[in-house]
Coordinates of C-alpha atoms in Angstrom, one line a residue:
X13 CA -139.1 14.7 -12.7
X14 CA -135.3 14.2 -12.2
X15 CA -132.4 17.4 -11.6
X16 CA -128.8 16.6 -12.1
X17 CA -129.5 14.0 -14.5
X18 CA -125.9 13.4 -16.0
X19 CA -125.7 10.2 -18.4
X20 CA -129.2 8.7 -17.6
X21 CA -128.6 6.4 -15.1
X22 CA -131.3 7.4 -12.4
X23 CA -133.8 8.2 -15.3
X24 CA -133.4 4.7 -16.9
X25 CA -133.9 3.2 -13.5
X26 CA -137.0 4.5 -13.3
X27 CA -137.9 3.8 -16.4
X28 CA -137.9 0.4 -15.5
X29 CA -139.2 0.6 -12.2
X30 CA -142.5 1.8 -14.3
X31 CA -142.6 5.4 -13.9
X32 CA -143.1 8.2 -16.7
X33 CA -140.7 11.1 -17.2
X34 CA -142.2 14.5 -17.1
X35 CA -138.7 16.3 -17.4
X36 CA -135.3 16.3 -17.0
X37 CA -132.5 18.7 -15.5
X38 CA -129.1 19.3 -16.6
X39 CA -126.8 21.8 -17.2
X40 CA -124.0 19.7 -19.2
X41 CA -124.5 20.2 -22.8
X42 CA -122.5 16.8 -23.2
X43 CA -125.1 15.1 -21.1
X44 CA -128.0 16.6 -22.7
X45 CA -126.4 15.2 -26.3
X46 CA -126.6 11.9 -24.3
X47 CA -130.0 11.9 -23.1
X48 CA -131.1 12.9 -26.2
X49 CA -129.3 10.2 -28.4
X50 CA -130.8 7.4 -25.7
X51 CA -134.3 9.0 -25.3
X52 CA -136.5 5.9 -26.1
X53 CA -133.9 4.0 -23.4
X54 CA -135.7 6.3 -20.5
X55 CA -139.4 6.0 -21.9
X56 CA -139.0 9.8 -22.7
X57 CA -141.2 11.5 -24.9
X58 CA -139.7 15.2 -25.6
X59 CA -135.8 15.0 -26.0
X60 CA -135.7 17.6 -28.6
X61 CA -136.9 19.9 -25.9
X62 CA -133.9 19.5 -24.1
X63 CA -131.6 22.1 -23.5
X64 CA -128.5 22.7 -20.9
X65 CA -130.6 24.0 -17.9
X66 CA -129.3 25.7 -14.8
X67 CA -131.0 24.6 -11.8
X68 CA -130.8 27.7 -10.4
X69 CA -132.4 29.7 -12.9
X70 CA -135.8 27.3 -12.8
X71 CA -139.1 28.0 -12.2
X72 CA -140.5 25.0 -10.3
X73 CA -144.2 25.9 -10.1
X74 CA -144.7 24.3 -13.4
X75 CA -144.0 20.6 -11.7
X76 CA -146.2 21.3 -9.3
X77 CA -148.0 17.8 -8.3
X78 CA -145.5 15.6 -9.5
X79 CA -145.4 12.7 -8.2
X80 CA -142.1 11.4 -7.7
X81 CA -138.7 13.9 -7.9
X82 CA -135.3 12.6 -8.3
X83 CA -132.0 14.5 -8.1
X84 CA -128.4 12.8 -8.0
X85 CA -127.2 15.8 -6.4
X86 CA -123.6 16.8 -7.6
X87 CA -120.9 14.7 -5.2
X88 CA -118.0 16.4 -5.8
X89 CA -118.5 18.5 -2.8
X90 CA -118.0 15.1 -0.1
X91 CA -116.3 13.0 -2.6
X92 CA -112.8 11.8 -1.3
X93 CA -111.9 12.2 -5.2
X94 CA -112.1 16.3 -5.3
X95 CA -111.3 18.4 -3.1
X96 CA -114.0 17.2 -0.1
X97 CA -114.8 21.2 0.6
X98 CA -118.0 19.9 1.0
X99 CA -120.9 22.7 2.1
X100 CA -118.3 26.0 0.9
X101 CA -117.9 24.4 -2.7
X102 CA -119.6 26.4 -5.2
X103 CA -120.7 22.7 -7.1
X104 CA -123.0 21.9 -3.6
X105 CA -127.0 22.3 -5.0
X106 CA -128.5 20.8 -1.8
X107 CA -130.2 24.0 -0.9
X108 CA -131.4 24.1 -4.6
X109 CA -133.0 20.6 -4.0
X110 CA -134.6 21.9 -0.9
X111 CA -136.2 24.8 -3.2
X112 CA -137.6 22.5 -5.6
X113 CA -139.2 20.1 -2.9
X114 CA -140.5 23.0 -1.8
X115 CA -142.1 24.6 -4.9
X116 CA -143.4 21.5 -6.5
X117 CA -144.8 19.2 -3.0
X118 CA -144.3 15.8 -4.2
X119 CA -145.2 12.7 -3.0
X120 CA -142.3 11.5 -2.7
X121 CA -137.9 12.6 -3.7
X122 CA -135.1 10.3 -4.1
X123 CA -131.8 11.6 -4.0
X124 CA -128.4 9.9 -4.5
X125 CA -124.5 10.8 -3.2
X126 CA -121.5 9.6 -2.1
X127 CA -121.3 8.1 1.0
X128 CA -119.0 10.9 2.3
X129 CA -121.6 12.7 3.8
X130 CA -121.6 10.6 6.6
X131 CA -118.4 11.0 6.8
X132 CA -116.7 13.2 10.6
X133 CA -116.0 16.0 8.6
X134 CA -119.3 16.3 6.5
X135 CA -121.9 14.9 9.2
X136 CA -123.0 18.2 10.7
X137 CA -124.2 19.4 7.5
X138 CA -125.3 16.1 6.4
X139 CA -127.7 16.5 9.7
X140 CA -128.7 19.9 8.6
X141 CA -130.2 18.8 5.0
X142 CA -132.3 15.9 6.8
X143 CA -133.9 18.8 8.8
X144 CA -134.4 20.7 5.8
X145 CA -135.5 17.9 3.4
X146 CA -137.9 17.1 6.6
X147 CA -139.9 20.4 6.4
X148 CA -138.8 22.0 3.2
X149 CA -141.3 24.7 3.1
X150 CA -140.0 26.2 6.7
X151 CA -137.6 29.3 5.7
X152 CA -134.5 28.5 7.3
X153 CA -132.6 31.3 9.0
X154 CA -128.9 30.4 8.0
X155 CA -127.4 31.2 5.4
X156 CA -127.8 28.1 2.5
X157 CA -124.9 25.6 2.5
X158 CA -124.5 26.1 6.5
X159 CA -124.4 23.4 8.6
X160 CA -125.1 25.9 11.9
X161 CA -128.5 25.8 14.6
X162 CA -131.3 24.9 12.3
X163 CA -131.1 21.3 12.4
X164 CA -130.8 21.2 16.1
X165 CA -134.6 22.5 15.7
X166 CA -135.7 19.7 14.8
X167 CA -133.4 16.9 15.6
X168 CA -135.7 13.9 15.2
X169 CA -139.2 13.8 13.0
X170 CA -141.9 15.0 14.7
X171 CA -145.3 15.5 13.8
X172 CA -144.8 19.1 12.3
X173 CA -142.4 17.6 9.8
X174 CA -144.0 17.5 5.9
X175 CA -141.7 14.4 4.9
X176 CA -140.6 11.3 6.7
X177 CA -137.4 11.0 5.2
X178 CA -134.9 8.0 5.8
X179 CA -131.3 7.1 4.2
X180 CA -129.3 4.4 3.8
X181 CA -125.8 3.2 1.8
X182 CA -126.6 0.7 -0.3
X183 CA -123.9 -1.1 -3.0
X184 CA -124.5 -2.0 -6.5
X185 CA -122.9 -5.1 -6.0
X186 CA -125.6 -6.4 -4.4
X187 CA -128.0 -5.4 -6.9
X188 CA -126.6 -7.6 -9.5
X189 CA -123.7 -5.6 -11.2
X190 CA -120.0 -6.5 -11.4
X191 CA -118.7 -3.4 -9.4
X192 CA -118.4 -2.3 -5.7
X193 CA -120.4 1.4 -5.4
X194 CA -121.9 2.1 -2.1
X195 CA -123.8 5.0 -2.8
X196 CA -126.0 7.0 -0.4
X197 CA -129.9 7.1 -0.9
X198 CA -132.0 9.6 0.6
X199 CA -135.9 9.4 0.9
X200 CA -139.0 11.8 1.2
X201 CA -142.1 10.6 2.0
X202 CA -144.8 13.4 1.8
X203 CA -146.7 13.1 5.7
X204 CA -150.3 12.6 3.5
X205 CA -149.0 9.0 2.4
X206 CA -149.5 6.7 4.8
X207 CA -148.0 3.6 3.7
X208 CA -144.4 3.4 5.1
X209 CA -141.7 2.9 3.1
X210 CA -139.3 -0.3 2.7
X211 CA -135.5 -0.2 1.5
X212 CA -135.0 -2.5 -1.1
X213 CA -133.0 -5.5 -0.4
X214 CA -130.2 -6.8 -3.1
X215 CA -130.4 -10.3 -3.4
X216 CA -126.5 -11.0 -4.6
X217 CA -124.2 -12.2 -2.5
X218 CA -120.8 -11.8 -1.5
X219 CA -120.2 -15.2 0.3
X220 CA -121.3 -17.4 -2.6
X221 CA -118.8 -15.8 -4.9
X222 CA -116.2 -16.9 -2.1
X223 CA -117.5 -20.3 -1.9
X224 CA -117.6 -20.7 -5.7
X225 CA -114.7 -19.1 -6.3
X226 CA -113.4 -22.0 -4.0
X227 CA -115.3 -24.6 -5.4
X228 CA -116.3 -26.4 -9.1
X229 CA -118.8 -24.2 -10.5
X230 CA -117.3 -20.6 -11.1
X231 CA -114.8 -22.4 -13.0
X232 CA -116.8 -25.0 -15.1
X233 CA -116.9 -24.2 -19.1
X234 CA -113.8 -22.0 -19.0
X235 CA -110.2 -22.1 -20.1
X236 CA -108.6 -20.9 -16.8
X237 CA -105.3 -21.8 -15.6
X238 CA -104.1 -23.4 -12.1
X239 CA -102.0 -20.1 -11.4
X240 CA -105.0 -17.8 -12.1
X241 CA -107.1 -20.1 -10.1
X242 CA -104.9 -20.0 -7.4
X243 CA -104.4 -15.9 -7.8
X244 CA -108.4 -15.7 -7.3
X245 CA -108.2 -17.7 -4.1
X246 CA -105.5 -16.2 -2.8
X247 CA -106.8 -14.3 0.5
X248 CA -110.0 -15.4 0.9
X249 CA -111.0 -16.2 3.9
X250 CA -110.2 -20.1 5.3
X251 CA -113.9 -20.8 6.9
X252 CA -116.6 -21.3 5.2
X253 CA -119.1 -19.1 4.7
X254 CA -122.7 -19.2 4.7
X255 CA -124.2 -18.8 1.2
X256 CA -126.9 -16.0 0.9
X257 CA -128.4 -16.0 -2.7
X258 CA -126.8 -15.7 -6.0
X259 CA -123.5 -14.5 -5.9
X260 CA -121.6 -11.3 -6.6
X261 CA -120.8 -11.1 -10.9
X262 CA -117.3 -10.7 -11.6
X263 CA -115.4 -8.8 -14.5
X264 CA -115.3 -12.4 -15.9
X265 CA -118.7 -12.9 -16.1
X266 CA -118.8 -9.1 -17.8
X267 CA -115.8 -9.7 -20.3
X268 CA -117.8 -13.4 -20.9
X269 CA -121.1 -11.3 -21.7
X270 CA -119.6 -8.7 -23.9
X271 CA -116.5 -10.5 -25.4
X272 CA -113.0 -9.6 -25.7
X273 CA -112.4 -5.6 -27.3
X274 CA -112.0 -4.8 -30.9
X275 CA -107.9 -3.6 -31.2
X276 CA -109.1 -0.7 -33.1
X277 CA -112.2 0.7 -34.0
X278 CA -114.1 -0.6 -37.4
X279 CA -117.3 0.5 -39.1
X280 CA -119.3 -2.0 -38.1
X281 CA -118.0 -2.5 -34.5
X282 CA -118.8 -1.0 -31.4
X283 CA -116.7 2.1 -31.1
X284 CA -117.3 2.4 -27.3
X285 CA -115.6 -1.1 -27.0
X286 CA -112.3 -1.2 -28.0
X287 CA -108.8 -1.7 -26.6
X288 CA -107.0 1.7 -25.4
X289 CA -103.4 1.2 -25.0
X290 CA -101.3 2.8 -22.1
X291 CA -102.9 1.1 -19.1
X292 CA -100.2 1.8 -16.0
X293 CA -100.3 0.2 -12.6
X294 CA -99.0 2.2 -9.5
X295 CA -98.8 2.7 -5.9
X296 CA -102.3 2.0 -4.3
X297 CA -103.9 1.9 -7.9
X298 CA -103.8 -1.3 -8.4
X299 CA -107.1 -2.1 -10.5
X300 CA -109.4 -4.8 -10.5
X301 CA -109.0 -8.6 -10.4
X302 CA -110.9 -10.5 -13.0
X303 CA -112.4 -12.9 -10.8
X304 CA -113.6 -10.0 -8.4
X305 CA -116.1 -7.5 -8.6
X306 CA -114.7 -3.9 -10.0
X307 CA -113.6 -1.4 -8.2
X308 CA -115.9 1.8 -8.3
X309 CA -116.2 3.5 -11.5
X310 CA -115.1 6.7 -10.9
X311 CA -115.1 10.1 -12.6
X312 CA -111.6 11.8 -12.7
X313 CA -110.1 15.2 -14.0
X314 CA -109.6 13.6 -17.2
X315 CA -112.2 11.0 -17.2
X316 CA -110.9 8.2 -16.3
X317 CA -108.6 8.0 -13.1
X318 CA -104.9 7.4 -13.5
X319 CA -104.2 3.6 -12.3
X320 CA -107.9 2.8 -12.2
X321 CA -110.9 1.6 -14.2
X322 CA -108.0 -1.4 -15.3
X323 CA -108.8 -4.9 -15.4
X324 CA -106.1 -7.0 -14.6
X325 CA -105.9 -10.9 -15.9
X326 CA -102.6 -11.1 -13.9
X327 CA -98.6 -10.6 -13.7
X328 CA -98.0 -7.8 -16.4
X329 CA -101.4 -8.6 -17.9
X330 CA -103.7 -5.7 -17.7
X331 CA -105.5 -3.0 -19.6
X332 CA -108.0 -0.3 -19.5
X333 CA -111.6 -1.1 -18.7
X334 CA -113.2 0.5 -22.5
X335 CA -116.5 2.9 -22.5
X336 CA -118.8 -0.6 -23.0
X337 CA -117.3 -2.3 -19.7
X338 CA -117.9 0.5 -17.8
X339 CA -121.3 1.4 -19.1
X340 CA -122.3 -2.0 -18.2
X341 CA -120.6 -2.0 -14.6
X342 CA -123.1 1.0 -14.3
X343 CA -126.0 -1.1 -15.3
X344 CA -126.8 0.6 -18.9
X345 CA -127.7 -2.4 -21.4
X346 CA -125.4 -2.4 -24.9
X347 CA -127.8 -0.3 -26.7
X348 CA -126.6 2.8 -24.5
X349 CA -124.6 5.3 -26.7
X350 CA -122.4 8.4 -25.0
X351 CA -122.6 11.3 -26.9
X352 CA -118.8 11.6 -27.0
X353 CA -116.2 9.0 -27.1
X354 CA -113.7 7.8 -24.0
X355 CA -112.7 10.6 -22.4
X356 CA -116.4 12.8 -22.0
X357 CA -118.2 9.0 -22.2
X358 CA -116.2 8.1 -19.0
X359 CA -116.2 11.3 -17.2
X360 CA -120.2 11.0 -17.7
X361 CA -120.5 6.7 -16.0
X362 CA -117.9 7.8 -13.5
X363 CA -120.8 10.2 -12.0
X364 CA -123.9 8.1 -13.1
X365 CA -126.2 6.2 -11.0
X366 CA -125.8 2.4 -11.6
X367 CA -129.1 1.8 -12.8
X368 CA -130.3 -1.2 -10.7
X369 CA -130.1 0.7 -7.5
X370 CA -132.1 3.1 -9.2
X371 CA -134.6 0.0 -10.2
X372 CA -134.7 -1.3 -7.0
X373 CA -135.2 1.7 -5.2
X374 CA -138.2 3.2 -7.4
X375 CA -140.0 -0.5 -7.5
X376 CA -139.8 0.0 -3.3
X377 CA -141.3 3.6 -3.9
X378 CA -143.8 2.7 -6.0
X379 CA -145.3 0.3 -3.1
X380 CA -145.5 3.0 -0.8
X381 CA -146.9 5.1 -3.3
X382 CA -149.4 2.7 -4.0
X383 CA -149.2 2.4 -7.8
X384 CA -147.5 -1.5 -7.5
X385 CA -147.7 -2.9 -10.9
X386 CA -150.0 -6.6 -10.9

């Protein structure tokens, strides 16, 4: 069962990671067009019943049981993007999470955010919704959304708590995509289940992309010049460094996969990947080297932040990221289709979960849950 589930990415996740959806949340009628265009992508059986939901207005005793409940929790609220008012900003649905853990006593919840919760300003709070998610079912006498006394209650888990929850930032760069998006995932494990659970390791690495990038073998096959070689280099650092599995992708190996953009769109083309013109550099927006991992796809007021979500080959040589790069930076395979072109398409992967933390984070559940597939 999944709340908040925007373009997919969670639900795809774990999809792959073997489990079967039951239902899906959300109250963007965009997003539902999505979800329902890529149904057979999630393993999903009923997108016509689909309909922009408020989680507010749901009744959760129907889910009762359910074995696994995921929510990617609207960010806005601690994302140094918006406007960070955090607990006070009407978009915050933690206590609605609480409700549904609550109500519906699964085995086990995943929830995804930006790692501004642990940030000074929003670390109170964030201790407060650990309590809560810790004993869900104990009515909690502040207000919801505060960040006052409760979670001083119950500081540490103790053997009264109904989940052993745990958290932890982990990157999709080490998870095998070409971008840079530490995310934070939060745990539940119901107190009945005794196996523990492990965090999922990512096997990529970003010392062997320095050490290739220095060496022979990142460059072997491909048409790249001494200067760009040389731009690539520049700034890493002089020792070297110990490899530690395969290394970080790059927007070169993306642009290599999916091949250079259409300059306008054509019938039998890919509409989501073609050039858009108007691609400016300034101040701190600088975008993304080729031979680097991307910058984090974001969602902006307009979809797609001014100065970001640009790829840039070199000196006066950049343009826009299109909807197919970025879907892919997020981990959704070429078959993906947004409901909506750039603009609502970008809006929608700036705010998805990259779908092989997702993977790699229901695989690790599904250990602790005992239902490991041979």
């Amino acid at each position: 069962m999944e709340l908040f589930a925007g373009a997919g990415g969670m639900a795809l996740g774990m999809h792959r990671a073997g489990y079967e959806l039951l239902d899906l949340v959300e109250n963007s009628e965009a997003c539902c067009e999505t979800l329902r265009i890529n149904a057979d992508l999630y393993g999903w059986k009923n997108p016509r019943e689909l309909d922009a939901r408020d989680v507010t207005s749901m009744d959760w005793s129907a889910y009762e049981g359910v074995d696994l409940l995921c929510a990617g929790a609207p960010c806005q609220p601690f994302s140094r993007a918006g406007r960070s008012d955090g607990r006070h900003d009407d978009r915050n649905m933690f206590g609605e999470v609480v409700k549904a853990i609550a109500v519906m006593r699964p085995s086990a919840f995943m929830i995804e955010n930006v790692r501004g919760l642990l940030f000074d300003s929003h670390l109170g709070y964030f201790r407060s919704i650990l309590a809560r998610l810790r004993r869900p079912t104990v009515e909690d006498p502040s207000p919801v959304g505060s960040e006052d006394l409760y979670w001083l209650h119950a500081p540490v888990p103790g053997p009264g708590d109904e989940y052993r929850v745990a958290f932890k930032l982990l990157d999709s760069a080490d998870f095998g995509l070409a971008q840079r998006r530490p995310r934070l995932f939060i745990v539940g494990i119901r107190r009945d289940v005794e196996a523990e659970f492990e965090w999922p390791v990512g096997g990529f690495s970003r010392a062997s992309l320095i050490e290739d990038l220095r060496g022979k073998e990142y460059w072997s096959g491909r048409e790249v010049s001494a200067a760009a070689k040389a731009r690539a280099r520049a700034g890493l650092p002089k020792k070297p460094l110990k490899r530690g599995g395969p290394r970080w992708r790059t927007l070169r190996d993306l642009t290599d996969a999916l091949g250079p953009p259409a300059e306008r769109a054509s019938a039998d083309g890919d509409p989501w990947h073609v050039i858009v013109h108007g691609a400016r550099l300034y101040g701190k927006h600088t975008g993304s080297p080729i031979d680097w991992v991307s910058k984090t796809i974001k969602a902006g007021v307009h979809g797609s932040p001014g100065g970001e979500h640009i790829l840039v080959r070199g000196p006066k040589r950049f343009r826009y990221l299109t909807v197919r790069e970025c879907a892919s930076l997020q981990g959704f395979p070429p078959e993906f289709r947004p409901a909506e072109l750039r603009t609502p398409a970008m809006r929608q992967l700036g705010n998805a979960v990259p779908v092989a933390v997702a993977e790699a984070v229901g695989r690790a559940l599904s250990k602790t849950l005992g239902v490991e597939e041979e």
